[in-house]
Short mmCIF file of C-alpha atoms in Angstrom, two decimals:
data_model
loop_
_atom_site.label_atom_id
_atom_site.label_comp_id
_atom_site.label_asym_id
_atom_site.label_seq_id
_atom_site.Cartn_x
_atom_site.Cartn_y
_atom_site.Cartn_z
CA MET I 22 0.00 0.00 0.00
CA ARG I 23 2.87 2.37 0.77
CA ARG I 24 4.40 1.72 -2.66
CA ILE I 25 1.10 2.46 -4.35
CA ARG I 26 0.51 5.62 -2.30
CA TRP I 27 3.98 7.05 -2.88
CA GLY I 28 3.83 6.07 -6.54
CA TRP I 29 0.56 8.01 -6.86
CA VAL I 30 2.16 11.03 -5.17
CA ALA I 31 5.14 10.89 -7.53
CA VAL I 32 2.89 10.73 -10.61
CA ALA I 33 0.71 13.57 -9.29
CA ALA I 34 3.74 15.74 -8.53
CA VAL I 35 4.72 16.24 -12.18
CA PRO I 36 1.46 17.84 -13.44
CA THR I 37 1.07 19.66 -10.10
CA ILE I 38 4.48 21.31 -10.37
CA PHE I 39 3.92 22.07 -14.06
CA ILE I 40 0.53 23.74 -13.59
CA GLY I 41 1.63 25.40 -10.36
CA TYR I 42 4.82 27.01 -11.65
CA PHE I 43 3.77 27.84 -15.20
CA PHE I 44 0.15 28.87 -14.55
CA VAL I 45 -0.86 29.48 -10.92
CA TYR I 46 2.35 31.32 -9.98
CA PRO I 47 2.31 33.71 -13.00
CA VAL I 48 -1.41 34.46 -12.51
CA VAL I 49 -0.81 35.24 -8.81
CA ARG I 50 2.07 37.56 -9.75
CA ILE I 51 -0.17 39.33 -12.28
CA LEU I 52 -2.91 39.73 -9.68
CA GLY I 53 -0.45 41.16 -7.16
CA LEU I 54 1.04 43.59 -9.65
CA GLY I 55 -2.30 44.56 -11.14
CA LEU I 56 -4.16 45.15 -7.87
CA ALA I 57 -1.33 47.39 -6.66
CA GLU I 58 -1.64 49.58 -9.76
CA LEU I 59 -5.41 49.79 -10.29
CA SER I 60 -5.38 53.58 -9.67
CA VAL I 61 -2.73 54.25 -12.30
CA ALA I 62 -5.13 55.45 -15.02
CA THR I 63 -5.78 59.19 -15.10
CA GLY I 64 -6.88 61.74 -17.66
CA GLY I 65 -6.71 60.74 -21.29
CA LEU I 66 -5.35 57.30 -20.46
CA GLU I 67 -8.35 56.58 -18.26
CA THR I 68 -10.67 57.60 -21.09
CA ARG I 69 -8.91 55.23 -23.50
CA LEU I 70 -9.06 52.32 -21.06
CA LEU I 71 -12.78 52.86 -20.46
CA ARG I 72 -13.30 52.95 -24.22
CA VAL I 73 -11.31 49.74 -24.65
CA GLY I 74 -13.30 47.99 -21.93
CA TRP I 75 -16.63 49.09 -23.39
CA PHE I 76 -15.60 48.10 -26.91
CA THR I 77 -14.52 44.64 -25.66
CA ILE I 78 -17.95 43.99 -24.13
CA TRP I 79 -19.86 45.61 -26.97
CA GLN I 80 -18.17 43.77 -29.83
CA ALA I 81 -18.42 40.44 -27.98
CA ALA I 82 -22.17 40.90 -27.45
CA VAL I 83 -22.82 41.98 -31.05
CA SER I 84 -20.62 39.17 -32.40
CA THR I 85 -22.62 36.64 -30.38
CA ILE I 86 -25.97 37.97 -31.63
CA LEU I 87 -24.82 38.04 -35.27
CA THR I 88 -23.40 34.53 -34.98
CA PHE I 89 -26.74 33.20 -33.76
CA LEU I 90 -28.69 35.03 -36.47
CA LEU I 91 -26.52 33.76 -39.33
CA ALA I 92 -26.20 30.23 -37.88
CA ALA I 93 -29.95 29.85 -37.31
CA PRO I 94 -30.94 28.64 -40.84
CA LEU I 95 -28.26 25.93 -41.00
CA THR I 96 -28.92 24.89 -37.38
CA TRP I 97 -32.59 24.42 -38.24
CA ALA I 98 -31.73 22.41 -41.37
CA VAL I 99 -29.25 19.98 -39.80
CA SER I 100 -31.35 19.57 -36.63
CA THR I 101 -34.71 18.92 -38.26
CA PHE I 102 -33.89 17.13 -41.53
CA ASP I 103 -31.80 14.18 -42.64
CA PHE I 104 -30.59 14.99 -46.14
CA ARG I 105 -27.85 13.78 -48.44
CA GLY I 106 -24.56 15.53 -47.64
CA ARG I 107 -25.54 16.42 -44.09
CA ARG I 108 -22.36 15.01 -42.53
CA LEU I 109 -20.22 16.75 -45.15
CA THR I 110 -22.04 20.01 -44.42
CA MET I 111 -21.30 19.68 -40.72
CA ALA I 112 -17.64 18.95 -41.46
CA LEU I 113 -17.27 21.94 -43.79
CA THR I 114 -18.94 24.21 -41.25
CA THR I 115 -16.39 23.12 -38.65
CA VAL I 116 -13.37 23.94 -40.85
CA PRO I 117 -13.28 27.69 -39.96
CA PHE I 118 -13.38 26.89 -36.24
CA VAL I 119 -10.24 24.72 -36.34
CA LEU I 120 -8.29 27.26 -38.41
CA PRO I 121 -5.73 29.38 -36.53
CA THR I 122 -6.96 32.89 -35.76
CA VAL I 123 -4.20 34.52 -37.82
CA VAL I 124 -5.39 32.58 -40.88
CA VAL I 125 -8.94 33.81 -40.35
CA GLY I 126 -7.72 37.37 -39.88
CA THR I 127 -5.51 37.19 -42.96
CA ALA I 128 -8.39 35.78 -45.02
CA PHE I 129 -10.47 38.87 -44.27
CA VAL I 130 -7.49 41.12 -44.98
CA ALA I 131 -7.39 39.46 -48.41
CA LEU I 132 -10.98 40.67 -48.89
CA GLY I 133 -9.83 44.24 -48.29
CA TRP I 134 -11.40 44.43 -44.82
CA ARG I 135 -8.97 45.92 -42.37
CA GLU I 136 -9.06 48.40 -39.47
CA SER I 137 -12.83 48.32 -39.29
CA ILE I 138 -15.39 47.10 -36.77
CA GLY I 139 -17.27 45.31 -39.54
CA ALA I 140 -14.22 43.18 -40.34
CA ILE I 141 -13.84 42.13 -36.69
CA LEU I 142 -17.51 41.20 -36.36
CA ALA I 143 -17.53 39.30 -39.66
CA ALA I 144 -14.42 37.33 -38.71
CA HIS I 145 -15.90 36.41 -35.33
CA VAL I 146 -19.08 35.15 -36.99
CA PHE I 147 -17.00 33.18 -39.50
CA PHE I 148 -14.92 31.62 -36.73
CA ASN I 149 -17.68 30.78 -34.24
CA MET I 150 -20.61 29.68 -36.40
CA ALA I 151 -19.71 26.01 -35.91
CA VAL I 152 -20.06 26.41 -32.13
CA VAL I 153 -23.74 27.37 -32.45
CA VAL I 154 -24.55 24.81 -35.14
CA ARG I 155 -22.97 21.85 -33.33
CA THR I 156 -24.01 22.76 -29.78
CA VAL I 157 -27.65 23.53 -30.52
CA SER I 158 -28.27 20.85 -33.18
CA THR I 159 -27.05 18.08 -30.87
CA LEU I 160 -29.89 18.78 -28.43
CA TRP I 161 -32.48 19.89 -31.00
CA SER I 162 -32.27 16.63 -32.94
CA ARG I 163 -32.90 14.65 -29.72
CA ILE I 164 -36.17 16.34 -28.72
CA ASP I 165 -38.84 13.66 -28.46
CA PRO I 166 -41.11 14.12 -31.52
CA ARG I 167 -44.09 12.88 -29.49
CA LEU I 168 -44.07 16.15 -27.54
CA LEU I 169 -44.35 18.14 -30.76
CA GLU I 170 -46.96 15.83 -32.25
CA ALA I 171 -49.13 16.07 -29.14
CA ALA I 172 -49.15 19.86 -29.38
CA ARG I 173 -50.12 19.74 -33.07
CA VAL I 174 -52.96 17.29 -32.32
CA LEU I 175 -54.29 19.83 -29.78
CA GLY I 176 -54.43 22.45 -32.54
CA ALA I 177 -51.14 24.34 -32.12
CA SER I 178 -49.54 25.71 -35.28
CA SER I 179 -45.95 24.89 -36.22
CA ARG I 180 -44.87 28.39 -35.17
CA LEU I 181 -46.59 28.09 -31.78
CA VAL I 182 -45.02 24.66 -31.23
CA PHE I 183 -41.59 26.13 -31.85
CA TRP I 184 -42.05 29.11 -29.49
CA LYS I 185 -43.81 27.25 -26.68
CA ILE I 186 -42.08 23.83 -26.73
CA THR I 187 -38.96 23.63 -28.87
CA LEU I 188 -37.38 26.94 -27.89
CA PRO I 189 -37.79 26.49 -24.09
CA LEU I 190 -36.29 22.99 -24.34
CA LEU I 191 -33.33 24.42 -26.25
CA ARG I 192 -32.48 27.07 -23.66
CA PRO I 193 -29.62 25.07 -22.03
CA ALA I 194 -27.94 24.51 -25.42
CA LEU I 195 -28.56 28.13 -26.47
CA ALA I 196 -27.05 29.42 -23.21
CA ALA I 197 -24.05 27.11 -23.57
CA ALA I 198 -23.39 28.20 -27.17
CA ALA I 199 -23.88 31.88 -26.30
CA SER I 200 -21.45 31.70 -23.36
CA ILE I 201 -18.79 29.95 -25.45
CA VAL I 202 -19.07 32.42 -28.34
CA PHE I 203 -19.10 35.40 -25.97
CA LEU I 204 -15.97 34.20 -24.14
CA PHE I 205 -14.17 33.45 -27.41
CA THR I 206 -14.94 36.93 -28.76
CA PHE I 207 -14.37 38.66 -25.41
CA THR I 208 -10.83 37.23 -25.29
CA SER I 209 -10.20 37.43 -29.04
CA PHE I 210 -6.66 38.55 -29.85
CA GLY I 211 -5.28 37.53 -33.25
CA VAL I 212 -8.40 38.49 -35.22
CA VAL I 213 -8.74 41.87 -33.48
CA LEU I 214 -5.01 42.70 -33.70
CA ILE I 215 -4.85 41.94 -37.43
CA LEU I 216 -8.20 43.45 -38.48
CA GLY I 217 -8.54 46.28 -35.95
CA GLY I 218 -5.02 47.06 -34.80
CA PHE I 219 -4.62 49.43 -31.87
CA GLN I 220 -7.41 51.66 -33.21
CA TYR I 221 -10.08 49.07 -32.36
CA ALA I 222 -8.37 47.42 -29.41
CA THR I 223 -9.96 44.96 -27.01
CA LEU I 224 -8.58 44.26 -23.55
CA GLU I 225 -6.41 41.50 -25.02
CA VAL I 226 -4.88 43.84 -27.60
CA GLU I 227 -4.47 46.66 -25.07
CA ILE I 228 -2.61 44.33 -22.69
CA TYR I 229 -0.28 43.46 -25.56
CA ARG I 230 0.14 47.16 -26.46
CA GLN I 231 0.92 48.27 -22.91
CA ALA I 232 3.33 45.39 -22.22
CA VAL I 233 5.16 44.95 -25.53
CA THR I 234 4.89 48.35 -27.24
CA LEU I 235 4.80 50.82 -24.31
CA PHE I 236 6.56 48.59 -21.71
CA ASP I 237 4.06 49.55 -19.01
CA LEU I 238 3.88 46.24 -17.16
CA PRO I 239 1.90 47.48 -14.12
CA LEU I 240 -0.90 48.88 -16.30
CA ALA I 241 -0.90 45.74 -18.43
CA ALA I 242 -1.24 43.71 -15.24
CA ALA I 243 -4.18 45.85 -14.09
CA LEU I 244 -5.91 45.26 -17.43
CA ALA I 245 -5.26 41.51 -17.11
CA VAL I 246 -6.94 41.59 -13.69
CA ALA I 247 -9.94 43.41 -15.20
CA GLN I 248 -10.17 40.79 -17.93
CA LEU I 249 -9.98 37.90 -15.44
CA VAL I 250 -12.83 39.52 -13.50
CA GLY I 251 -14.87 39.78 -16.70
CA VAL I 252 -14.28 36.16 -17.70
CA THR I 253 -15.03 34.92 -14.18
CA GLY I 254 -18.22 36.99 -14.09
CA ALA I 255 -19.40 35.57 -17.40
CA LEU I 256 -18.72 32.00 -16.26
CA TYR I 257 -20.50 32.63 -12.94
CA TRP I 258 -23.55 34.07 -14.74
CA TYR I 259 -23.69 31.05 -17.04
CA SER I 260 -23.44 28.64 -14.10
CA ARG I 261 -26.23 30.42 -12.20
CA TYR I 262 -28.40 30.60 -15.30
CA GLN I 263 -28.02 26.87 -15.88
CA GLU I 264 -29.00 26.18 -12.26
CA ARG I 265 -32.14 28.36 -12.49
CA THR I 266 -33.32 27.03 -15.84
CA ALA I 267 -32.34 23.38 -15.42
CA ALA I 268 -35.19 21.00 -16.25
CA THR I 269 -35.38 17.22 -16.47
CA TRP I 270 -36.90 15.72 -19.61
CA THR I 271 -36.41 12.56 -21.59
CA LEU I 272 -34.34 12.70 -24.76
CA ALA I 273 -35.39 10.70 -27.77
CA SER I 274 -33.48 7.46 -28.12
CA GLY I 275 -32.63 8.32 -31.72
CA THR I 276 -33.16 11.60 -33.54
CA ASN I 277 -36.27 13.33 -34.83
CA ARG I 278 -34.71 14.24 -38.16
CA ARG I 279 -36.82 13.46 -41.23
CA ARG I 280 -36.42 13.71 -44.98
CA PRO I 281 -37.20 17.20 -46.32
CA ARG I 282 -40.20 17.39 -48.65
CA GLY I 283 -41.88 20.12 -50.66
CA LYS I 284 -40.98 23.67 -49.60
CA ALA I 285 -38.76 22.33 -46.84
CA ARG I 286 -36.42 20.90 -49.47
CA PHE I 287 -35.80 24.36 -50.93
CA GLY I 288 -35.36 25.80 -47.44
CA VAL I 289 -32.72 23.24 -46.56
CA LEU I 290 -30.93 23.78 -49.86
CA ALA I 291 -30.91 27.56 -49.38
CA ALA I 292 -29.65 27.26 -45.79
CA VAL I 293 -26.83 24.87 -46.71
CA LEU I 294 -25.64 26.61 -49.87
CA GLY I 295 -26.01 30.08 -48.39
CA THR I 296 -24.06 29.31 -45.23
CA LEU I 297 -21.30 27.33 -46.94
CA GLY I 298 -21.03 30.01 -49.61
CA LEU I 299 -20.51 32.75 -47.02
CA LEU I 300 -17.89 30.65 -45.21
CA ALA I 301 -16.05 29.80 -48.43
CA ILE I 302 -15.64 33.36 -49.72
CA PRO I 303 -12.80 34.50 -47.40
CA LEU I 304 -10.83 31.27 -47.83
CA ALA I 305 -11.29 31.26 -51.61
CA VAL I 306 -10.05 34.85 -51.87
CA LEU I 307 -7.09 34.01 -49.60
CA VAL I 308 -6.03 31.14 -51.86
CA ARG I 309 -6.50 33.22 -55.01
CA ARG I 310 -4.48 36.17 -53.68
CA SER I 311 -1.67 33.87 -52.51
CA ALA I 312 -1.42 32.32 -56.00
CA SER I 313 -1.43 35.64 -57.89
CA GLY I 314 2.37 35.96 -57.86
CA ASP I 315 5.62 34.21 -56.92
CA PHE I 316 4.80 34.53 -53.24
CA TYR I 317 5.32 30.87 -52.38
CA ALA I 318 8.83 30.98 -53.87
CA SER I 319 9.51 34.18 -51.90
CA LEU I 320 8.97 32.29 -48.65
CA PHE I 321 12.40 30.69 -49.17
CA GLU I 322 14.21 34.02 -49.71
CA ASP I 323 16.10 35.67 -46.86
CA ASP I 324 15.02 39.14 -45.75
CA ARG I 325 16.99 41.50 -43.52
CA VAL I 326 13.92 42.44 -41.49
CA VAL I 327 11.86 39.25 -41.09
CA GLY I 328 14.44 36.62 -42.02
CA THR I 329 13.49 33.60 -44.13
CA PRO I 330 9.72 33.00 -43.72
CA ILE I 331 10.04 29.28 -44.40
CA THR I 332 12.10 28.93 -41.21
CA SER I 333 8.96 29.80 -39.25
CA VAL I 334 7.40 26.60 -40.62
CA TRP I 335 10.24 24.48 -39.25
CA ASN I 336 10.11 26.37 -35.94
CA SER I 337 6.35 25.77 -35.64
CA LEU I 338 6.74 22.08 -36.44
CA LEU I 339 9.57 21.73 -33.91
CA PHE I 340 7.70 23.61 -31.18
CA GLY I 341 4.54 21.67 -32.06
CA VAL I 342 6.25 18.31 -31.59
CA ALA I 343 7.79 19.45 -28.29
CA ALA I 344 4.45 20.84 -27.03
CA MET I 345 2.66 17.68 -28.14
CA ALA I 346 5.12 15.42 -26.30
CA LEU I 347 5.02 17.54 -23.14
CA ALA I 348 1.23 17.88 -23.11
CA THR I 349 0.71 14.17 -23.81
CA VAL I 350 2.99 12.97 -21.01
CA ILE I 351 1.61 15.43 -18.44
CA GLY I 352 -1.98 14.90 -19.60
CA ILE I 353 -1.78 11.10 -19.31
CA MET I 354 -0.17 11.36 -15.87
CA ALA I 355 -2.90 13.77 -14.75
CA ALA I 356 -5.65 11.53 -16.13
CA ALA I 357 -4.12 8.56 -14.33
CA VAL I 358 -4.18 10.50 -11.04
CA ILE I 359 -7.81 11.58 -11.55
CA THR I 360 -8.99 8.04 -12.30
CA GLY I 361 -6.79 6.45 -9.64
CA ARG I 362 -8.32 8.40 -6.78
CA THR I 363 -11.86 9.53 -6.03
CA GLY I 364 -13.16 12.30 -3.82
CA PRO I 365 -12.88 16.10 -3.53
CA LEU I 366 -9.11 16.17 -4.04
CA SER I 367 -9.39 14.41 -7.38
CA ARG I 368 -12.20 16.74 -8.50
CA TRP I 369 -10.22 19.85 -7.53
CA PHE I 370 -7.18 18.50 -9.32
CA ASP I 371 -9.28 18.01 -12.45
CA LEU I 372 -10.73 21.53 -12.17
CA THR I 373 -7.29 23.11 -11.70
CA LEU I 374 -6.00 21.43 -14.85
CA MET I 375 -8.89 22.97 -16.81
CA LEU I 376 -8.17 26.55 -15.67
CA PRO I 377 -5.67 27.39 -18.46
CA LEU I 378 -8.39 26.62 -21.00
CA GLY I 379 -10.56 29.38 -19.51
CA THR I 380 -7.72 31.89 -19.25
CA SER I 381 -6.76 34.04 -22.19
CA ALA I 382 -3.53 33.12 -23.96
CA VAL I 383 -2.38 36.74 -23.72
CA THR I 384 -2.63 36.58 -19.93
CA ILE I 385 -0.58 33.36 -19.93
CA GLY I 386 2.12 34.88 -22.14
CA PHE I 387 2.17 38.09 -20.13
CA GLY I 388 2.39 36.07 -16.91
CA PHE I 389 5.52 34.36 -18.22
CA ILE I 390 7.16 37.75 -18.78
CA VAL I 391 6.19 39.02 -15.32
CA ALA I 392 6.91 35.94 -13.22
CA LEU I 393 9.47 33.60 -14.75
CA ASP I 394 12.53 35.52 -13.62
CA ARG I 395 13.01 33.44 -10.48
CA PRO I 396 14.53 31.16 -9.31
CA PHE I 397 15.96 31.08 -12.84
CA ASP I 398 15.33 33.64 -15.56
CA LEU I 399 13.59 31.61 -18.28
CA ARG I 400 12.17 34.55 -20.21
CA ALA I 401 14.92 34.64 -22.83
CA THR I 402 14.66 30.99 -23.86
CA ALA I 403 12.69 29.96 -26.92
CA TRP I 404 11.54 26.79 -25.16
CA LEU I 405 8.96 28.82 -23.26
CA ILE I 406 6.92 28.68 -26.48
CA PRO I 407 6.18 24.91 -26.39
CA ILE I 408 5.68 25.15 -22.61
CA ALA I 409 2.99 27.82 -23.11
CA HIS I 410 1.40 25.77 -25.89
CA ALA I 411 1.45 22.61 -23.74
CA LEU I 412 -0.18 24.50 -20.88
CA VAL I 413 -3.22 25.22 -23.08
CA ALA I 414 -3.18 21.74 -24.65
CA VAL I 415 -3.01 19.62 -21.47
CA PRO I 416 -6.79 19.92 -20.81
CA PHE I 417 -7.48 18.50 -24.29
CA VAL I 418 -5.25 15.50 -23.62
CA VAL I 419 -6.89 14.94 -20.22
CA ARG I 420 -10.41 15.14 -21.69
CA SER I 421 -9.43 12.79 -24.53
CA THR I 422 -7.95 10.09 -22.31
CA LEU I 423 -10.06 10.33 -19.15
CA PRO I 424 -13.18 8.52 -20.46
CA THR I 425 -11.05 5.67 -21.78
CA LEU I 426 -9.17 5.20 -18.51
CA ARG I 427 -12.44 5.25 -16.57
CA SER I 428 -13.77 2.49 -18.80
CA VAL I 429 -11.13 0.02 -17.55
CA PRO I 430 -12.77 -2.21 -14.87
CA ARG I 431 -11.18 -1.84 -11.45
CA GLU I 432 -11.39 -5.61 -11.03
CA THR I 433 -8.95 -6.08 -13.92
CA ARG I 434 -6.29 -3.98 -12.20
CA GLU I 435 -6.91 -5.68 -8.85
CA ALA I 436 -6.58 -9.13 -10.44
CA ALA I 437 -3.22 -8.17 -11.93
CA ALA I 438 -2.03 -6.84 -8.56
CA VAL I 439 -3.11 -10.06 -6.82
CA LEU I 440 -1.04 -12.04 -9.34
CA GLY I 441 2.03 -10.06 -8.26
CA ALA I 442 2.19 -7.26 -10.84
CA SER I 443 3.68 -3.99 -9.62
CA PRO I 444 1.70 -0.75 -10.13
CA PHE I 445 3.99 0.15 -13.05
CA ARG I 446 3.49 -3.31 -14.59
CA VAL I 447 -0.30 -2.95 -14.21
CA TRP I 448 -0.18 0.42 -15.96
CA ARG I 449 2.06 -0.84 -18.76
CA ALA I 450 0.15 -4.08 -19.40
CA ILE I 451 -3.47 -2.94 -18.91
CA ASP I 452 -3.99 0.84 -18.98
CA LEU I 453 -1.42 1.86 -21.58
CA PRO I 454 -2.67 -0.38 -24.43
CA VAL I 455 -6.25 0.79 -23.79
CA VAL I 456 -5.47 4.49 -23.55
CA SER I 457 -2.87 4.70 -26.32
CA ARG I 458 -5.28 5.44 -29.18
CA ALA I 459 -7.14 8.11 -27.22
CA ALA I 460 -3.77 9.58 -26.25
CA LEU I 461 -2.86 9.86 -29.93
CA VAL I 462 -6.04 11.84 -30.52
CA GLY I 463 -5.19 14.16 -27.63
CA ALA I 464 -1.64 14.51 -28.95
CA GLY I 465 -3.03 15.53 -32.33
CA PHE I 466 -5.16 18.23 -30.69
CA ALA I 467 -2.09 19.47 -28.82
CA PHE I 468 -0.12 19.70 -32.06
CA VAL I 469 -2.90 21.68 -33.78
CA ILE I 470 -3.16 24.07 -30.82
CA SER I 471 0.59 24.67 -30.91
CA LEU I 472 0.60 25.36 -34.65
CA GLY I 473 -2.02 28.10 -34.47
CA GLU I 474 -1.37 29.65 -31.04
CA PHE I 475 -0.65 33.36 -31.33
CA GLY I 476 -1.65 35.16 -28.10
CA ALA I 477 0.95 33.79 -25.70
CA THR I 478 3.54 33.36 -28.47
CA SER I 479 3.39 37.07 -29.35
CA PHE I 480 4.85 37.83 -25.89
CA ILE I 481 7.56 35.18 -25.63
CA ALA I 482 8.67 34.47 -29.22
CA ARG I 483 12.14 35.81 -29.94
CA PRO I 484 12.89 37.63 -33.23
CA THR I 485 15.25 34.81 -34.18
CA SER I 486 12.69 32.04 -33.52
CA PRO I 487 9.36 33.12 -35.04
CA THR I 488 6.44 30.74 -35.44
CA ILE I 489 4.13 30.76 -38.45
CA PRO I 490 1.49 32.99 -36.76
CA THR I 491 4.06 35.54 -35.56
CA MET I 492 5.73 35.58 -38.99
CA ILE I 493 2.36 36.17 -40.68
CA TYR I 494 1.77 39.15 -38.38
CA ARG I 495 5.25 40.53 -39.13
CA LEU I 496 4.61 40.29 -42.89
CA LEU I 497 1.19 41.93 -42.58
CA SER I 498 2.76 44.78 -40.58
CA ARG I 499 5.16 45.60 -43.42
CA PRO I 500 4.12 47.73 -46.40
CA GLY I 501 4.37 46.38 -49.92
CA GLU I 502 2.58 43.90 -52.14
CA THR I 503 5.30 41.25 -51.76
CA SER I 504 5.05 41.12 -47.97
CA PHE I 505 1.26 41.03 -48.21
CA GLY I 506 1.35 38.17 -50.73
CA MET I 507 3.86 36.23 -48.63
CA ALA I 508 1.55 36.55 -45.63
CA MET I 509 -1.27 35.14 -47.75
CA ALA I 510 0.90 32.24 -48.92
CA LEU I 511 2.13 31.43 -45.42
CA SER I 512 -1.48 31.48 -44.15
CA VAL I 513 -2.45 28.92 -46.80
CA VAL I 514 0.48 26.72 -45.73
CA LEU I 515 -0.63 26.91 -42.10
CA ALA I 516 -4.26 26.15 -43.06
CA LEU I 517 -3.20 23.09 -45.08
CA ILE I 518 -1.04 21.72 -42.25
CA THR I 519 -3.87 22.25 -39.75
CA ALA I 520 -6.45 20.62 -42.04
CA GLY I 521 -4.16 17.63 -42.59
CA VAL I 522 -3.68 17.07 -38.86
CA VAL I 523 -7.42 17.43 -38.15
CA MET I 524 -8.25 14.89 -40.87
CA THR I 525 -5.73 12.50 -39.34
CA ILE I 526 -7.36 12.94 -35.92
CA ASP I 527 -10.78 12.14 -37.38
CA ARG I 528 -9.44 8.96 -38.96
CA ALA I 529 -7.78 7.93 -35.68
CA ARG I 530 -10.98 8.32 -33.70
CA PHE I 531 -13.25 5.35 -33.22
CA GLY I 532 -16.78 6.27 -32.17
CA ASP I 533 -16.55 8.55 -29.15
CA LEU I 534 -12.96 7.52 -28.40
CA GLY I 535 -10.89 10.60 -27.73
CA SER I 536 -13.84 12.98 -27.89
CA PHE I 537 -13.42 16.21 -25.97
#
């Protein structure tokens, strides 16, 4: 028993130290620095900060409303009807969501939309439409059709059935989708920085501006505290809303989707083609602009200012592999600890590991700059990049592997222990073969996250070790058609790599194995 207990402590120590030193400690340092400087804003600076805070809330709210309005037709179509090409439609709708934010921003720059509120709102809708479609349609398609049929038998029209039965039942899914989209747009960084610049800055962009451009770390810390309060408030509101509106009802065993007939067939066709057409326009223009010159060949040419852009591809791949390995090892160890023990401690450990996912990447990167100067100064090393990426990716690995580990019967492990197997032998012979495929899925997610991460990387990436997203931003910041075209070409390269990895993940999954 002592061997097992101390072995569990040793396994738990690695993710605990990792999350404690690289997340909890920097956030605490930011809170301390920010709370001490909350009265720093005066005069014109105070006016700008109030404007930034209001714009952050305003654009997030409008982006959420527009996303729901434009996603409504396709959500209705895929939830209510079973038509040929439905699965392909869902897959194509998800493509924008898995693209890195710098690719989405660059795609709208290719359309000629830059430094405008309209461009920011359009990019947010483009990026988050899949959240609404997938979240709401999952519940909508499982509403028991007998409830709807009973209302129609009693004389209710289709419109009245929707407003009085369907919509109230969908409130949990609608609230979940709205909270996710709001948080994504509230903490948006790459899209806002590329399409709005410092003129239309959100809190994320203003933190970057104060810390990196103006070198005002105390004010940046105060803004980070304000953002943490906003995110926490939004999460608390969502939790309370779910508690107040929670209702128990039986889901249909299958789905209530039916074949479209008559006018419904034209409605489904219009919803699918209209939505996919809107989503395809920015990407199509991006590809066309990137192929309008010798921009792909220019990626291999050295430049005195930005270096050789193709080196950013190798840097991203190298950092991605390192982040993937680190996140996979720590994530599997954390999942093993969570499944190996039950009770409040295990639940709190699980919750703590999820915190980086709810914290903005800019805050994580800024926290590295503020805090990681002791006991050793790590701020000048390029290996902070994969550490930051792994910090965000660990929750994905944990969520991918946890259901699989929990599916292993406890009796199987106990039988192996009775036969004389050590805890390590039990893990190697029983758990590892079962969890390996789910771990590969989690590793793939970690690699994709590392490839597209821009917020934290913008703080800690060195000029000599750029990643693809930071190189794209450098090229977009330079005047000239060549730099612009190279940014387009590099964005297409990043999109293709991301799409290839996501397709590989889908092929590696088996049913719900590795689902997040």
